[in-house]
JSON list of C-alpha atoms in Angstrom, two decimals:
[
{"chain": "S", "resi": 7, "resn": "UNK", "atom": "CA", "xyz": [-19.88, 179.64, -92.87]},
{"chain": "S", "resi": 8, "resn": "UNK", "atom": "CA", "xyz": [-21.82, 179.88, -89.62]},
{"chain": "S", "resi": 9, "resn": "UNK", "atom": "CA", "xyz": [-24.90, 181.97, -89.00]},
{"chain": "S", "resi": 10, "resn": "UNK", "atom": "CA", "xyz": [-24.35, 185.47, -87.60]},
{"chain": "S", "resi": 11, "resn": "UNK", "atom": "CA", "xyz": [-26.69, 186.16, -84.69]},
{"chain": "S", "resi": 12, "resn": "UNK", "atom": "CA", "xyz": [-27.43, 189.80, -83.97]},
{"chain": "S", "resi": 13, "resn": "UNK", "atom": "CA", "xyz": [-28.86, 191.26, -80.78]},
{"chain": "S", "resi": 14, "resn": "UNK", "atom": "CA", "xyz": [-30.75, 194.48, -80.10]},
{"chain": "S", "resi": 15, "resn": "UNK", "atom": "CA", "xyz": [-32.13, 195.69, -76.79]},
{"chain": "S", "resi": 16, "resn": "UNK", "atom": "CA", "xyz": [-34.69, 198.31, -75.91]},
{"chain": "S", "resi": 17, "resn": "UNK", "atom": "CA", "xyz": [-37.86, 199.29, -74.16]},
{"chain": "S", "resi": 18, "resn": "UNK", "atom": "CA", "xyz": [-39.96, 199.35, -77.35]},
{"chain": "S", "resi": 19, "resn": "UNK", "atom": "CA", "xyz": [-42.63, 200.97, -75.21]},
{"chain": "S", "resi": 20, "resn": "UNK", "atom": "CA", "xyz": [-44.42, 202.93, -77.92]},
{"chain": "S", "resi": 21, "resn": "UNK", "atom": "CA", "xyz": [-43.32, 201.29, -81.15]},
{"chain": "S", "resi": 22, "resn": "UNK", "atom": "CA", "xyz": [-42.26, 204.01, -83.56]},
{"chain": "S", "resi": 23, "resn": "UNK", "atom": "CA", "xyz": [-40.58, 204.46, -86.93]},
{"chain": "S", "resi": 24, "resn": "UNK", "atom": "CA", "xyz": [-37.25, 204.81, -85.08]},
{"chain": "S", "resi": 25, "resn": "UNK", "atom": "CA", "xyz": [-37.73, 201.31, -83.63]},
{"chain": "S", "resi": 26, "resn": "UNK", "atom": "CA", "xyz": [-38.57, 199.93, -87.07]},
{"chain": "S", "resi": 27, "resn": "UNK", "atom": "CA", "xyz": [-35.48, 201.59, -88.58]},
{"chain": "S", "resi": 28, "resn": "UNK", "atom": "CA", "xyz": [-33.35, 200.11, -85.79]},
{"chain": "S", "resi": 29, "resn": "UNK", "atom": "CA", "xyz": [-34.65, 196.58, -86.37]},
{"chain": "S", "resi": 30, "resn": "UNK", "atom": "CA", "xyz": [-34.43, 196.87, -90.16]},
{"chain": "S", "resi": 31, "resn": "UNK", "atom": "CA", "xyz": [-30.88, 198.20, -89.92]},
{"chain": "S", "resi": 32, "resn": "UNK", "atom": "CA", "xyz": [-29.88, 195.53, -87.42]},
{"chain": "S", "resi": 33, "resn": "UNK", "atom": "CA", "xyz": [-31.16, 192.76, -89.67]},
{"chain": "S", "resi": 34, "resn": "UNK", "atom": "CA", "xyz": [-28.88, 193.94, -92.49]},
{"chain": "S", "resi": 35, "resn": "UNK", "atom": "CA", "xyz": [-25.89, 192.96, -90.33]},
{"chain": "S", "resi": 36, "resn": "UNK", "atom": "CA", "xyz": [-26.95, 189.45, -89.31]},
{"chain": "S", "resi": 37, "resn": "UNK", "atom": "CA", "xyz": [-28.66, 186.26, -90.43]},
{"chain": "S", "resi": 38, "resn": "UNK", "atom": "CA", "xyz": [-30.81, 185.97, -87.32]},
{"chain": "S", "resi": 39, "resn": "UNK", "atom": "CA", "xyz": [-31.99, 188.82, -85.09]},
{"chain": "S", "resi": 40, "resn": "UNK", "atom": "CA", "xyz": [-32.84, 188.38, -81.41]},
{"chain": "S", "resi": 41, "resn": "UNK", "atom": "CA", "xyz": [-34.44, 191.28, -79.55]},
{"chain": "S", "resi": 42, "resn": "UNK", "atom": "CA", "xyz": [-34.02, 191.72, -75.81]},
{"chain": "S", "resi": 43, "resn": "UNK", "atom": "CA", "xyz": [-37.01, 193.68, -74.57]},
{"chain": "S", "resi": 44, "resn": "UNK", "atom": "CA", "xyz": [-36.65, 195.34, -71.18]},
{"chain": "S", "resi": 45, "resn": "UNK", "atom": "CA", "xyz": [-38.93, 193.73, -68.61]},
{"chain": "S", "resi": 46, "resn": "UNK", "atom": "CA", "xyz": [-41.58, 195.61, -66.65]},
{"chain": "S", "resi": 47, "resn": "UNK", "atom": "CA", "xyz": [-39.52, 195.33, -63.46]},
{"chain": "S", "resi": 48, "resn": "UNK", "atom": "CA", "xyz": [-36.64, 197.36, -64.93]},
{"chain": "S", "resi": 49, "resn": "UNK", "atom": "CA", "xyz": [-38.48, 200.37, -66.34]},
{"chain": "S", "resi": 50, "resn": "UNK", "atom": "CA", "xyz": [-41.80, 202.14, -66.08]},
{"chain": "S", "resi": 51, "resn": "UNK", "atom": "CA", "xyz": [-43.43, 201.51, -69.45]},
{"chain": "S", "resi": 52, "resn": "UNK", "atom": "CA", "xyz": [-46.82, 202.56, -70.74]},
{"chain": "S", "resi": 53, "resn": "UNK", "atom": "CA", "xyz": [-47.29, 199.27, -72.59]},
{"chain": "S", "resi": 54, "resn": "UNK", "atom": "CA", "xyz": [-46.94, 195.97, -70.66]},
{"chain": "S", "resi": 55, "resn": "UNK", "atom": "CA", "xyz": [-44.10, 193.61, -71.55]},
{"chain": "S", "resi": 56, "resn": "UNK", "atom": "CA", "xyz": [-46.35, 190.94, -73.07]},
{"chain": "S", "resi": 57, "resn": "UNK", "atom": "CA", "xyz": [-47.86, 193.44, -75.53]},
{"chain": "S", "resi": 58, "resn": "UNK", "atom": "CA", "xyz": [-44.46, 194.91, -76.44]},
{"chain": "S", "resi": 59, "resn": "UNK", "atom": "CA", "xyz": [-43.07, 191.40, -76.99]},
{"chain": "S", "resi": 60, "resn": "UNK", "atom": "CA", "xyz": [-46.07, 190.41, -79.15]},
{"chain": "S", "resi": 61, "resn": "UNK", "atom": "CA", "xyz": [-45.61, 193.48, -81.34]},
{"chain": "S", "resi": 62, "resn": "UNK", "atom": "CA", "xyz": [-41.91, 192.67, -81.77]},
{"chain": "S", "resi": 63, "resn": "UNK", "atom": "CA", "xyz": [-42.62, 189.01, -82.59]},
{"chain": "S", "resi": 64, "resn": "UNK", "atom": "CA", "xyz": [-44.70, 190.22, -85.51]},
{"chain": "S", "resi": 65, "resn": "UNK", "atom": "CA", "xyz": [-42.04, 192.45, -87.04]},
{"chain": "S", "resi": 66, "resn": "UNK", "atom": "CA", "xyz": [-40.61, 190.60, -90.03]},
{"chain": "S", "resi": 67, "resn": "UNK", "atom": "CA", "xyz": [-36.99, 191.49, -89.19]},
{"chain": "S", "resi": 68, "resn": "UNK", "atom": "CA", "xyz": [-37.19, 189.82, -85.76]},
{"chain": "S", "resi": 69, "resn": "UNK", "atom": "CA", "xyz": [-36.57, 186.10, -85.32]},
{"chain": "S", "resi": 70, "resn": "UNK", "atom": "CA", "xyz": [-36.86, 185.85, -81.55]},
{"chain": "S", "resi": 71, "resn": "UNK", "atom": "CA", "xyz": [-37.84, 188.01, -78.59]},
{"chain": "S", "resi": 72, "resn": "UNK", "atom": "CA", "xyz": [-36.42, 187.56, -75.10]},
{"chain": "S", "resi": 73, "resn": "UNK", "atom": "CA", "xyz": [-37.31, 189.38, -71.89]},
{"chain": "S", "resi": 74, "resn": "UNK", "atom": "CA", "xyz": [-34.48, 191.18, -70.13]},
{"chain": "S", "resi": 75, "resn": "UNK", "atom": "CA", "xyz": [-34.88, 191.00, -66.37]},
{"chain": "S", "resi": 76, "resn": "UNK", "atom": "CA", "xyz": [-31.49, 192.58, -65.66]},
{"chain": "S", "resi": 77, "resn": "UNK", "atom": "CA", "xyz": [-29.39, 195.43, -67.05]},
{"chain": "S", "resi": 78, "resn": "UNK", "atom": "CA", "xyz": [-26.50, 192.95, -67.10]},
{"chain": "S", "resi": 79, "resn": "UNK", "atom": "CA", "xyz": [-26.24, 191.48, -70.61]},
{"chain": "S", "resi": 80, "resn": "UNK", "atom": "CA", "xyz": [-23.86, 188.65, -69.74]},
{"chain": "S", "resi": 81, "resn": "UNK", "atom": "CA", "xyz": [-26.68, 186.15, -69.03]},
{"chain": "S", "resi": 82, "resn": "UNK", "atom": "CA", "xyz": [-28.41, 187.09, -72.30]},
{"chain": "S", "resi": 83, "resn": "UNK", "atom": "CA", "xyz": [-25.15, 186.68, -74.19]},
{"chain": "S", "resi": 84, "resn": "UNK", "atom": "CA", "xyz": [-24.55, 183.29, -72.57]},
{"chain": "S", "resi": 85, "resn": "UNK", "atom": "CA", "xyz": [-28.03, 181.99, -73.41]},
{"chain": "S", "resi": 86, "resn": "UNK", "atom": "CA", "xyz": [-28.44, 183.48, -76.89]},
{"chain": "S", "resi": 87, "resn": "UNK", "atom": "CA", "xyz": [-24.82, 183.33, -78.03]},
{"chain": "S", "resi": 88, "resn": "UNK", "atom": "CA", "xyz": [-25.06, 186.43, -80.22]},
{"chain": "S", "resi": 89, "resn": "UNK", "atom": "CA", "xyz": [-22.08, 187.46, -82.34]},
{"chain": "S", "resi": 90, "resn": "UNK", "atom": "CA", "xyz": [-22.85, 191.13, -82.66]},
{"chain": "S", "resi": 91, "resn": "UNK", "atom": "CA", "xyz": [-24.85, 193.79, -80.95]},
{"chain": "S", "resi": 92, "resn": "UNK", "atom": "CA", "xyz": [-26.53, 196.60, -82.82]},
{"chain": "S", "resi": 93, "resn": "UNK", "atom": "CA", "xyz": [-26.86, 199.94, -81.03]},
{"chain": "S", "resi": 94, "resn": "UNK", "atom": "CA", "xyz": [-28.57, 203.20, -81.86]},
{"chain": "S", "resi": 95, "resn": "UNK", "atom": "CA", "xyz": [-26.68, 206.45, -81.34]},
{"chain": "S", "resi": 96, "resn": "UNK", "atom": "CA", "xyz": [-26.69, 207.30, -77.64]},
{"chain": "S", "resi": 97, "resn": "UNK", "atom": "CA", "xyz": [-26.81, 203.72, -76.38]},
{"chain": "S", "resi": 98, "resn": "UNK", "atom": "CA", "xyz": [-23.98, 202.59, -74.12]},
{"chain": "S", "resi": 99, "resn": "UNK", "atom": "CA", "xyz": [-21.61, 200.01, -75.53]},
{"chain": "S", "resi": 100, "resn": "UNK", "atom": "CA", "xyz": [-21.67, 196.77, -73.52]},
{"chain": "S", "resi": 101, "resn": "UNK", "atom": "CA", "xyz": [-18.56, 195.14, -72.11]},
{"chain": "S", "resi": 102, "resn": "UNK", "atom": "CA", "xyz": [-19.00, 191.89, -74.00]},
{"chain": "S", "resi": 103, "resn": "UNK", "atom": "CA", "xyz": [-16.77, 189.95, -76.41]},
{"chain": "S", "resi": 104, "resn": "UNK", "atom": "CA", "xyz": [-18.96, 190.76, -79.42]},
{"chain": "S", "resi": 105, "resn": "UNK", "atom": "CA", "xyz": [-18.73, 192.98, -82.46]},
{"chain": "S", "resi": 106, "resn": "UNK", "atom": "CA", "xyz": [-20.70, 196.21, -82.09]},
{"chain": "S", "resi": 107, "resn": "UNK", "atom": "CA", "xyz": [-22.48, 197.93, -84.96]},
{"chain": "S", "resi": 108, "resn": "UNK", "atom": "CA", "xyz": [-23.73, 201.44, -84.29]},
{"chain": "S", "resi": 109, "resn": "UNK", "atom": "CA", "xyz": [-26.60, 202.78, -86.41]},
{"chain": "S", "resi": 110, "resn": "UNK", "atom": "CA", "xyz": [-27.09, 206.49, -86.95]},
{"chain": "S", "resi": 111, "resn": "UNK", "atom": "CA", "xyz": [-29.66, 208.49, -88.84]},
{"chain": "S", "resi": 112, "resn": "UNK", "atom": "CA", "xyz": [-32.65, 206.62, -87.46]},
{"chain": "S", "resi": 113, "resn": "UNK", "atom": "CA", "xyz": [-35.83, 208.51, -88.24]},
{"chain": "S", "resi": 114, "resn": "UNK", "atom": "CA", "xyz": [-37.88, 210.18, -85.55]},
{"chain": "S", "resi": 115, "resn": "UNK", "atom": "CA", "xyz": [-41.66, 210.12, -85.68]},
{"chain": "S", "resi": 116, "resn": "UNK", "atom": "CA", "xyz": [-43.37, 213.08, -87.35]},
{"chain": "S", "resi": 117, "resn": "UNK", "atom": "CA", "xyz": [-45.89, 213.20, -84.49]},
{"chain": "S", "resi": 118, "resn": "UNK", "atom": "CA", "xyz": [-45.01, 216.09, -82.17]},
{"chain": "S", "resi": 119, "resn": "UNK", "atom": "CA", "xyz": [-47.18, 214.57, -79.43]},
{"chain": "S", "resi": 120, "resn": "UNK", "atom": "CA", "xyz": [-45.46, 211.20, -79.67]},
{"chain": "S", "resi": 121, "resn": "UNK", "atom": "CA", "xyz": [-42.00, 212.79, -79.69]},
{"chain": "S", "resi": 122, "resn": "UNK", "atom": "CA", "xyz": [-42.93, 214.60, -76.47]},
{"chain": "S", "resi": 123, "resn": "UNK", "atom": "CA", "xyz": [-44.08, 211.36, -74.83]},
{"chain": "S", "resi": 124, "resn": "UNK", "atom": "CA", "xyz": [-41.01, 209.45, -75.98]},
{"chain": "S", "resi": 125, "resn": "UNK", "atom": "CA", "xyz": [-38.66, 212.13, -74.61]},
{"chain": "S", "resi": 126, "resn": "UNK", "atom": "CA", "xyz": [-40.39, 213.00, -71.37]},
{"chain": "S", "resi": 127, "resn": "UNK", "atom": "CA", "xyz": [-42.39, 210.02, -70.09]},
{"chain": "S", "resi": 128, "resn": "UNK", "atom": "CA", "xyz": [-39.51, 207.57, -69.96]},
{"chain": "S", "resi": 129, "resn": "UNK", "atom": "CA", "xyz": [-37.60, 207.78, -66.68]},
{"chain": "S", "resi": 130, "resn": "UNK", "atom": "CA", "xyz": [-34.42, 209.79, -67.19]},
{"chain": "S", "resi": 131, "resn": "UNK", "atom": "CA", "xyz": [-32.30, 206.84, -66.06]},
{"chain": "S", "resi": 132, "resn": "UNK", "atom": "CA", "xyz": [-33.78, 204.64, -68.80]},
{"chain": "S", "resi": 133, "resn": "UNK", "atom": "CA", "xyz": [-33.64, 206.99, -71.82]},
{"chain": "S", "resi": 134, "resn": "UNK", "atom": "CA", "xyz": [-30.84, 205.95, -74.15]},
{"chain": "S", "resi": 135, "resn": "UNK", "atom": "CA", "xyz": [-29.66, 203.26, -71.76]},
{"chain": "S", "resi": 136, "resn": "UNK", "atom": "CA", "xyz": [-28.54, 199.94, -73.07]},
{"chain": "S", "resi": 137, "resn": "UNK", "atom": "CA", "xyz": [-28.68, 197.09, -70.60]},
{"chain": "S", "resi": 138, "resn": "UNK", "atom": "CA", "xyz": [-25.04, 196.49, -69.75]},
{"chain": "S", "resi": 139, "resn": "UNK", "atom": "CA", "xyz": [-22.82, 195.42, -66.93]}
]
Protein backbone atom coordinates (compact mmCIF):
# COMPACT_ATOMS: atom_id res chain seq x y z
CA UNK A 1 0.00 0.00 0.00
CA UNK A 2 1.33 3.44 -0.87
CA UNK A 3 2.10 6.23 1.55
CA UNK A 4 -0.69 8.74 2.22
CA UNK A 5 0.60 12.30 2.02
CA UNK A 6 -1.40 14.91 3.92
CA UNK A 7 -1.28 18.66 3.45
CA UNK A 8 -2.16 21.53 5.78
CA UNK A 9 -1.90 25.24 5.07
CA UNK A 10 -1.87 28.25 7.33
CA UNK A 11 -0.22 31.43 8.49
CA UNK A 12 1.13 29.90 11.72
CA UNK A 13 1.98 33.46 12.69
CA UNK A 14 1.80 33.08 16.46
CA UNK A 15 2.04 29.34 17.04
CA UNK A 16 -0.70 28.33 19.45
CA UNK A 17 -2.33 25.24 20.92
CA UNK A 18 -4.89 25.40 18.08
CA UNK A 19 -2.06 25.05 15.55
CA UNK A 20 -0.61 22.11 17.47
CA UNK A 21 -4.02 20.42 17.61
CA UNK A 22 -4.42 20.95 13.86
CA UNK A 23 -1.05 19.38 13.07
CA UNK A 24 -1.54 16.51 15.53
CA UNK A 25 -4.99 15.81 14.12
CA UNK A 26 -3.76 16.03 10.54
CA UNK A 27 -0.99 13.53 11.21
CA UNK A 28 -3.54 10.96 12.38
CA UNK A 29 -4.92 10.86 8.82
CA UNK A 30 -1.68 10.43 6.88
CA UNK A 31 1.74 8.79 6.84
CA UNK A 32 3.58 11.95 5.88
CA UNK A 33 2.51 15.53 6.63
CA UNK A 34 3.56 18.51 4.52
CA UNK A 35 2.73 22.01 5.76
CA UNK A 36 2.26 24.90 3.37
CA UNK A 37 3.07 28.07 5.28
CA UNK A 38 1.77 31.31 3.80
CA UNK A 39 4.61 33.50 2.56
CA UNK A 40 5.26 37.03 3.77
CA UNK A 41 4.10 38.47 0.45
CA UNK A 42 0.57 37.07 0.88
CA UNK A 43 -0.27 38.21 4.41
CA UNK A 44 0.88 40.67 7.03
CA UNK A 45 2.37 38.48 9.74
CA UNK A 46 4.02 39.44 13.00
CA UNK A 47 6.59 36.65 12.69
CA UNK A 48 8.71 36.41 9.49
CA UNK A 49 8.30 33.39 7.23
CA UNK A 50 11.72 31.91 8.02
CA UNK A 51 10.96 31.87 11.75
CA UNK A 52 7.48 30.41 11.25
CA UNK A 53 8.91 27.72 8.96
CA UNK A 54 11.68 26.88 11.47
CA UNK A 55 9.13 26.45 14.25
CA UNK A 56 7.03 24.16 12.05
CA UNK A 57 10.07 22.09 11.01
CA UNK A 58 10.61 21.32 14.68
CA UNK A 59 7.10 20.06 15.37
CA UNK A 60 7.27 16.27 15.51
CA UNK A 61 4.09 15.79 13.44
CA UNK A 62 5.51 17.72 10.47
CA UNK A 63 7.68 16.02 7.86
CA UNK A 64 8.19 18.92 5.47
CA UNK A 65 7.48 22.64 5.28
CA UNK A 66 6.90 24.50 2.02
CA UNK A 67 6.38 28.21 1.43
CA UNK A 68 3.16 29.21 -0.29
CA UNK A 69 3.70 32.18 -2.57
CA UNK A 70 0.19 32.04 -4.05
CA UNK A 71 -3.34 31.42 -2.80
CA UNK A 72 -3.68 28.96 -5.70
CA UNK A 73 -2.96 25.46 -4.38
CA UNK A 74 -2.65 23.76 -7.77
CA UNK A 75 1.13 24.33 -8.00
CA UNK A 76 1.60 23.00 -4.44
CA UNK A 77 -0.51 19.96 -5.26
CA UNK A 78 1.48 19.33 -8.44
CA UNK A 79 4.86 19.56 -6.67
CA UNK A 80 3.98 17.77 -3.42
CA UNK A 81 1.46 15.27 -4.78
CA UNK A 82 -0.61 15.17 -1.58
CA UNK A 83 -3.53 12.75 -1.33
CA UNK A 84 -5.56 14.59 1.26
CA UNK A 85 -5.92 18.02 2.70
CA UNK A 86 -6.74 18.64 6.32
CA UNK A 87 -8.77 21.74 7.15
CA UNK A 88 -9.86 23.39 10.37
CA UNK A 89 -13.46 24.53 10.72
CA UNK A 90 -13.92 27.78 8.82
CA UNK A 91 -11.29 27.10 6.17
CA UNK A 92 -12.46 27.08 2.56
CA UNK A 93 -12.40 23.76 0.77
CA UNK A 94 -10.02 23.78 -2.22
CA UNK A 95 -11.06 22.76 -5.71
CA UNK A 96 -8.54 19.95 -6.00
CA UNK A 97 -8.86 16.22 -6.73
CA UNK A 98 -7.97 15.23 -3.16
CA UNK A 99 -9.79 13.86 -0.15
CA UNK A 100 -10.62 16.52 2.42
CA UNK A 101 -10.64 15.89 6.16
CA UNK A 102 -12.18 18.62 8.31
CA UNK A 103 -11.13 18.86 11.96
CA UNK A 104 -13.39 20.42 14.56
CA UNK A 105 -13.01 21.01 18.26
CA UNK A 106 -9.52 22.46 18.03
CA UNK A 107 -8.60 24.12 21.30
CA UNK A 108 -8.20 27.86 21.61
CA UNK A 109 -5.46 29.36 23.74
CA UNK A 110 -6.36 30.21 27.33
CA UNK A 111 -4.55 33.55 26.97
CA UNK A 112 -7.11 36.33 26.54
CA UNK A 113 -4.41 38.64 25.17
CA UNK A 114 -3.29 36.11 22.58
CA UNK A 115 -6.88 35.37 21.53
CA UNK A 116 -7.37 39.10 20.95
CA UNK A 117 -4.23 39.32 18.80
CA UNK A 118 -5.13 36.21 16.83
CA UNK A 119 -8.63 37.53 16.08
CA UNK A 120 -7.89 41.18 15.44
CA UNK A 121 -4.34 41.60 14.13
CA UNK A 122 -4.68 39.30 11.14
CA UNK A 123 -6.08 41.10 8.10
CA UNK A 124 -9.78 40.30 7.75
CA UNK A 125 -9.20 38.86 4.27
CA UNK A 126 -6.69 36.34 5.67
CA UNK A 127 -8.54 35.08 8.77
CA UNK A 128 -9.89 31.59 8.16
CA UNK A 129 -8.77 31.65 4.54
CA UNK A 130 -7.30 28.58 2.98
CA UNK A 131 -5.13 29.18 -0.03
CA UNK A 132 -7.28 27.99 -2.91
CA UNK A 133 -8.03 28.69 -6.52
